Every structure is written in C-alpha cells, then in structure tokens.
Coordinates of C-alpha atoms and ligand atoms in Angstrom, one line a residue:
M1 CA 79.9 -15.4 -4.8
A2 CA 78.2 -16.1 -1.6
I3 CA 75.0 -15.1 0.1
M4 CA 75.7 -13.6 3.5
P5 CA 73.4 -13.4 6.5
I6 CA 71.8 -10.1 6.8
T7 CA 72.1 -8.3 10.2
V8 CA 68.7 -7.4 11.9
Y9 CA 67.5 -4.7 14.3
G10 CA 69.3 -5.3 17.6
D11 CA 72.7 -6.3 16.1
K12 CA 75.1 -3.9 17.5
I13 CA 76.9 -3.3 14.2
L14 CA 73.7 -1.6 12.9
W15 CA 74.1 1.1 15.5
T16 CA 77.8 1.5 14.9
K17 CA 79.5 4.2 12.8
A18 CA 81.3 2.5 9.9
K19 CA 84.9 3.0 9.2
P20 CA 86.3 4.5 5.9
I21 CA 87.9 2.3 3.2
F22 CA 91.4 3.2 2.3
K23 CA 91.9 0.9 -0.5
V24 CA 89.6 -0.9 -2.9
D25 CA 91.5 -4.3 -2.9
D26 CA 90.5 -7.7 -3.9
E27 CA 88.8 -8.3 -0.4
I28 CA 86.5 -5.2 -1.0
I29 CA 85.8 -6.4 -4.7
Q30 CA 84.9 -9.8 -3.3
L31 CA 82.6 -8.2 -0.5
I32 CA 80.8 -6.0 -3.2
Q33 CA 80.0 -9.2 -5.3
N34 CA 78.8 -11.0 -2.3
M35 CA 76.7 -7.9 -1.3
F36 CA 75.0 -7.9 -4.6
A37 CA 74.3 -11.6 -4.4
T38 CA 73.0 -11.3 -1.0
M39 CA 70.7 -8.2 -2.0
R40 CA 69.3 -9.8 -4.9
N41 CA 68.6 -13.0 -3.0
A42 CA 66.5 -10.9 -0.6
N43 CA 64.8 -8.8 -3.3
G44 CA 66.3 -5.6 -2.0
I45 CA 67.1 -2.3 -3.7
G46 CA 69.9 -1.3 -1.3
L47 CA 72.3 -2.8 1.0
A48 CA 75.0 -1.3 3.3
A49 CA 78.1 -3.3 4.3
N50 CA 77.1 -3.3 8.0
Q51 CA 74.0 -5.2 7.0
V52 CA 76.3 -8.2 6.2
G53 CA 78.2 -7.6 9.3
I54 CA 81.1 -5.5 7.9
D55 CA 82.1 -2.3 9.5
K56 CA 82.9 -0.3 6.3
Q57 CA 81.6 2.9 4.7
M58 CA 80.2 1.3 1.6
F59 CA 76.8 0.5 0.2
I60 CA 75.3 -0.8 -3.1
I61 CA 72.0 0.2 -4.9
D62 CA 70.3 -1.5 -7.7
L63 CA 66.7 -0.1 -8.7
R64 CA 66.3 -2.1 -11.9
E65 CA 63.3 -4.1 -10.6
V66 CA 61.5 -1.0 -9.7
E67 CA 58.9 0.4 -12.3
D68 CA 60.4 3.1 -14.4
Y69 CA 63.9 2.4 -13.2
E70 CA 64.7 -0.5 -15.7
K71 CA 67.5 1.4 -17.2
F72 CA 69.1 2.1 -13.8
K73 CA 72.9 1.2 -13.5
P74 CA 73.6 -0.5 -10.3
V75 CA 76.0 1.6 -8.2
V76 CA 78.6 1.0 -5.5
M77 CA 79.3 4.1 -3.2
I78 CA 82.5 3.9 -1.1
N79 CA 83.0 6.6 1.8
P80 CA 80.0 8.5 0.6
E81 CA 79.4 12.0 1.9
I82 CA 75.9 13.9 1.5
V83 CA 77.0 17.2 0.4
L84 CA 73.6 18.8 -0.3
Q85 CA 70.0 18.0 0.8
S86 CA 67.0 19.9 -0.8
E87 CA 64.8 21.9 1.6
E88 CA 61.8 20.1 -0.4
K89 CA 61.0 16.9 1.3
I90 CA 58.8 14.0 0.4
V91 CA 57.2 11.4 2.6
M92 CA 57.2 7.8 1.5
E93 CA 56.8 4.4 2.9
E94 CA 60.1 2.6 3.3
G95 CA 61.2 -0.8 4.2
C96 CA 64.7 -2.2 5.1
L97 CA 66.1 -5.8 4.8
S98 CA 67.4 -5.4 8.4
L99 CA 63.7 -4.6 9.7
P100 CA 61.9 -7.6 7.9
N101 CA 58.2 -7.0 7.2
L102 CA 58.2 -3.4 8.7
R103 CA 57.0 -0.5 6.7
A104 CA 57.0 3.1 7.8
E105 CA 56.6 6.4 6.2
V106 CA 59.8 8.5 6.3
E107 CA 60.3 12.1 5.3
R108 CA 63.5 12.7 3.3
S109 CA 64.8 15.4 1.0
E110 CA 63.7 15.2 -2.7
I111 CA 67.0 16.1 -4.2
I112 CA 70.5 15.5 -3.0
K113 CA 74.2 15.6 -3.9
V114 CA 76.5 12.9 -2.9
K115 CA 80.2 12.5 -3.1
Y116 CA 81.9 9.1 -3.1
L117 CA 84.6 6.9 -4.4
D118 CA 83.7 4.3 -7.1
T119 CA 85.3 0.8 -7.4
D120 CA 88.3 2.3 -9.4
E121 CA 88.9 4.7 -6.6
N122 CA 87.8 7.8 -8.7
E123 CA 86.1 10.6 -6.7
R124 CA 82.5 11.1 -8.1
E125 CA 79.9 13.7 -7.1
I126 CA 76.3 13.1 -8.5
E127 CA 72.9 14.7 -8.1
A128 CA 70.1 12.3 -7.3
D129 CA 66.3 12.7 -6.8
D130 CA 63.2 11.0 -5.9
L131 CA 63.6 7.2 -5.1
F132 CA 67.3 7.3 -5.9
A133 CA 67.9 10.0 -3.5
R134 CA 65.8 8.3 -0.9
V135 CA 67.6 5.0 -1.1
I136 CA 71.1 6.8 -0.9
L137 CA 69.9 8.7 2.2
H138 CA 68.5 5.5 3.7
E139 CA 71.7 3.6 3.1
Y140 CA 74.0 6.5 4.1
D141 CA 72.0 6.4 7.5
H142 CA 73.1 2.7 7.9
L143 CA 76.6 3.9 7.7
I144 CA 76.2 6.4 10.6
G145 CA 74.3 3.8 12.7
K146 CA 70.8 5.0 12.0
M147 CA 67.7 3.1 10.7
I148 CA 64.0 4.0 9.9
P149 CA 63.0 4.2 13.5
D150 CA 65.5 7.1 14.0
R151 CA 63.8 8.9 11.2
V152 CA 60.1 8.8 12.2
T153 CA 58.0 10.8 14.4
S154 CA 58.1 9.7 18.1
Q155 CA 54.4 8.8 17.8
L156 CA 55.1 6.5 14.9
R157 CA 58.3 5.2 16.8
K158 CA 56.0 4.1 19.7
K159 CA 53.7 2.3 17.4
L160 CA 56.6 0.4 15.8
E161 CA 57.9 -0.7 19.2
K162 CA 56.1 -4.0 19.3
E163 CA 57.2 -5.0 15.8
L164 CA 61.0 -3.9 16.6
I165 CA 61.0 -6.3 19.6
Q166 CA 59.7 -9.2 17.4
I167 CA 62.4 -8.5 14.8
R168 CA 65.0 -8.4 17.5
N169 CA 63.8 -11.7 18.9
R170 CA 63.6 -13.2 15.4
E171 CA 59.8 -13.6 15.9
V172 CA 59.2 -12.8 12.2
E173 CA 59.0 -14.8 9.0
V174 CA 61.9 -13.9 6.7
S175 CA 62.6 -15.4 3.2
Y176 CA 66.3 -14.7 3.3
P177 CA 69.2 -15.7 5.7
I178 CA 69.5 -13.4 8.7
T179 CA 71.9 -13.5 11.6
T180 CA 71.3 -15.6 14.6
K181 CA 70.6 -13.8 17.8
Ligands
NI1 NI1 68.0 -0.5 5.4

C-alpha cells in the first residue's frame, strides 16, 4: 500500500469530469487500497480518485472515526449515479482534503439514493441520509469536476477567494502529502 499525494485546488484534474470504470481489475483494486491508505493518513472521511490524480469514477468513504458512526462499513462506490435527492436540505460545515484548512457551509439534500457498482461489479442501490448522504454528494461532486466553492452562495464564494489562492499557491500548512504546483 502506498500513500499518494493529494491533488489540491487549482490542479486541473479536479475540474475534469471523471471517466467510467469498465473492469474492476487488479489495478483498480490496488488503487482502492492506496486510496484508503492515503485517506486514513490524512484523517479524511471520503476521497475521490481524482484527488489522487486518477481520472476515474470512483470514491471511497469511511465514517468510523466520526461520533455515532463507529459501526459504519467503509464503502467503495464505482460509477456512482445519484438517482434521488430529497427536497429537504441541510446546511452543514464541510471540509475537503483538496482544500486544506478551508471550511464552508454547504447546503445539501438530507436524503439521497445512489446507484453504483461495488468491487465485485455488482450493481447496488442504497438510500443514505444525514452525514453519509452529504459525503456521497461531496465525493460525487468531485467526479463531475465540482468542489465546495461551486456549491456555496456567491457571497461566501467571494469570501473564500483569498484562501483559495493561498491553497493554489501551496501557502498553507498541510499535514499530509499534496501534489507540487
Ligand atoms: Ni473533497
């Protein structure tokens, strides 16, 4: 297992729509293992493939470090599709490993349904709510080239501008490996 450098705001791959995975081969399994190692090293709860520089539709989530989620089963979602999003929304503060130190309030649906392939290439559809739904939507956003700044009000977006420039210029302290500019 290897810890990979995490891409940060400004890296073009984070603004690119990821490509579907046609076969869960050894290379993909290796990538998944490396992504889990990378995410845990950075104390993250979710990580999309393009955050380690791989242009593929896949993300991982592990909420076990979060209070009340100790029994959560880490999940890998391949070629995910959001099939339903509730009208009811919740605003919550979010962070992102590709936006070190930045926190922002983001409004997202409370309940969602997502369809995806698991690592055995079985098609699955699950309902998720609360934090799990939020993390799925956040990671799914990565796969369509979107991040937190694309999901906040224009007022808040303006306020974040200075921090975003600092991140892009690597003028932030980060406790895990990130890509070089
Ligand atoms: Ni993120």
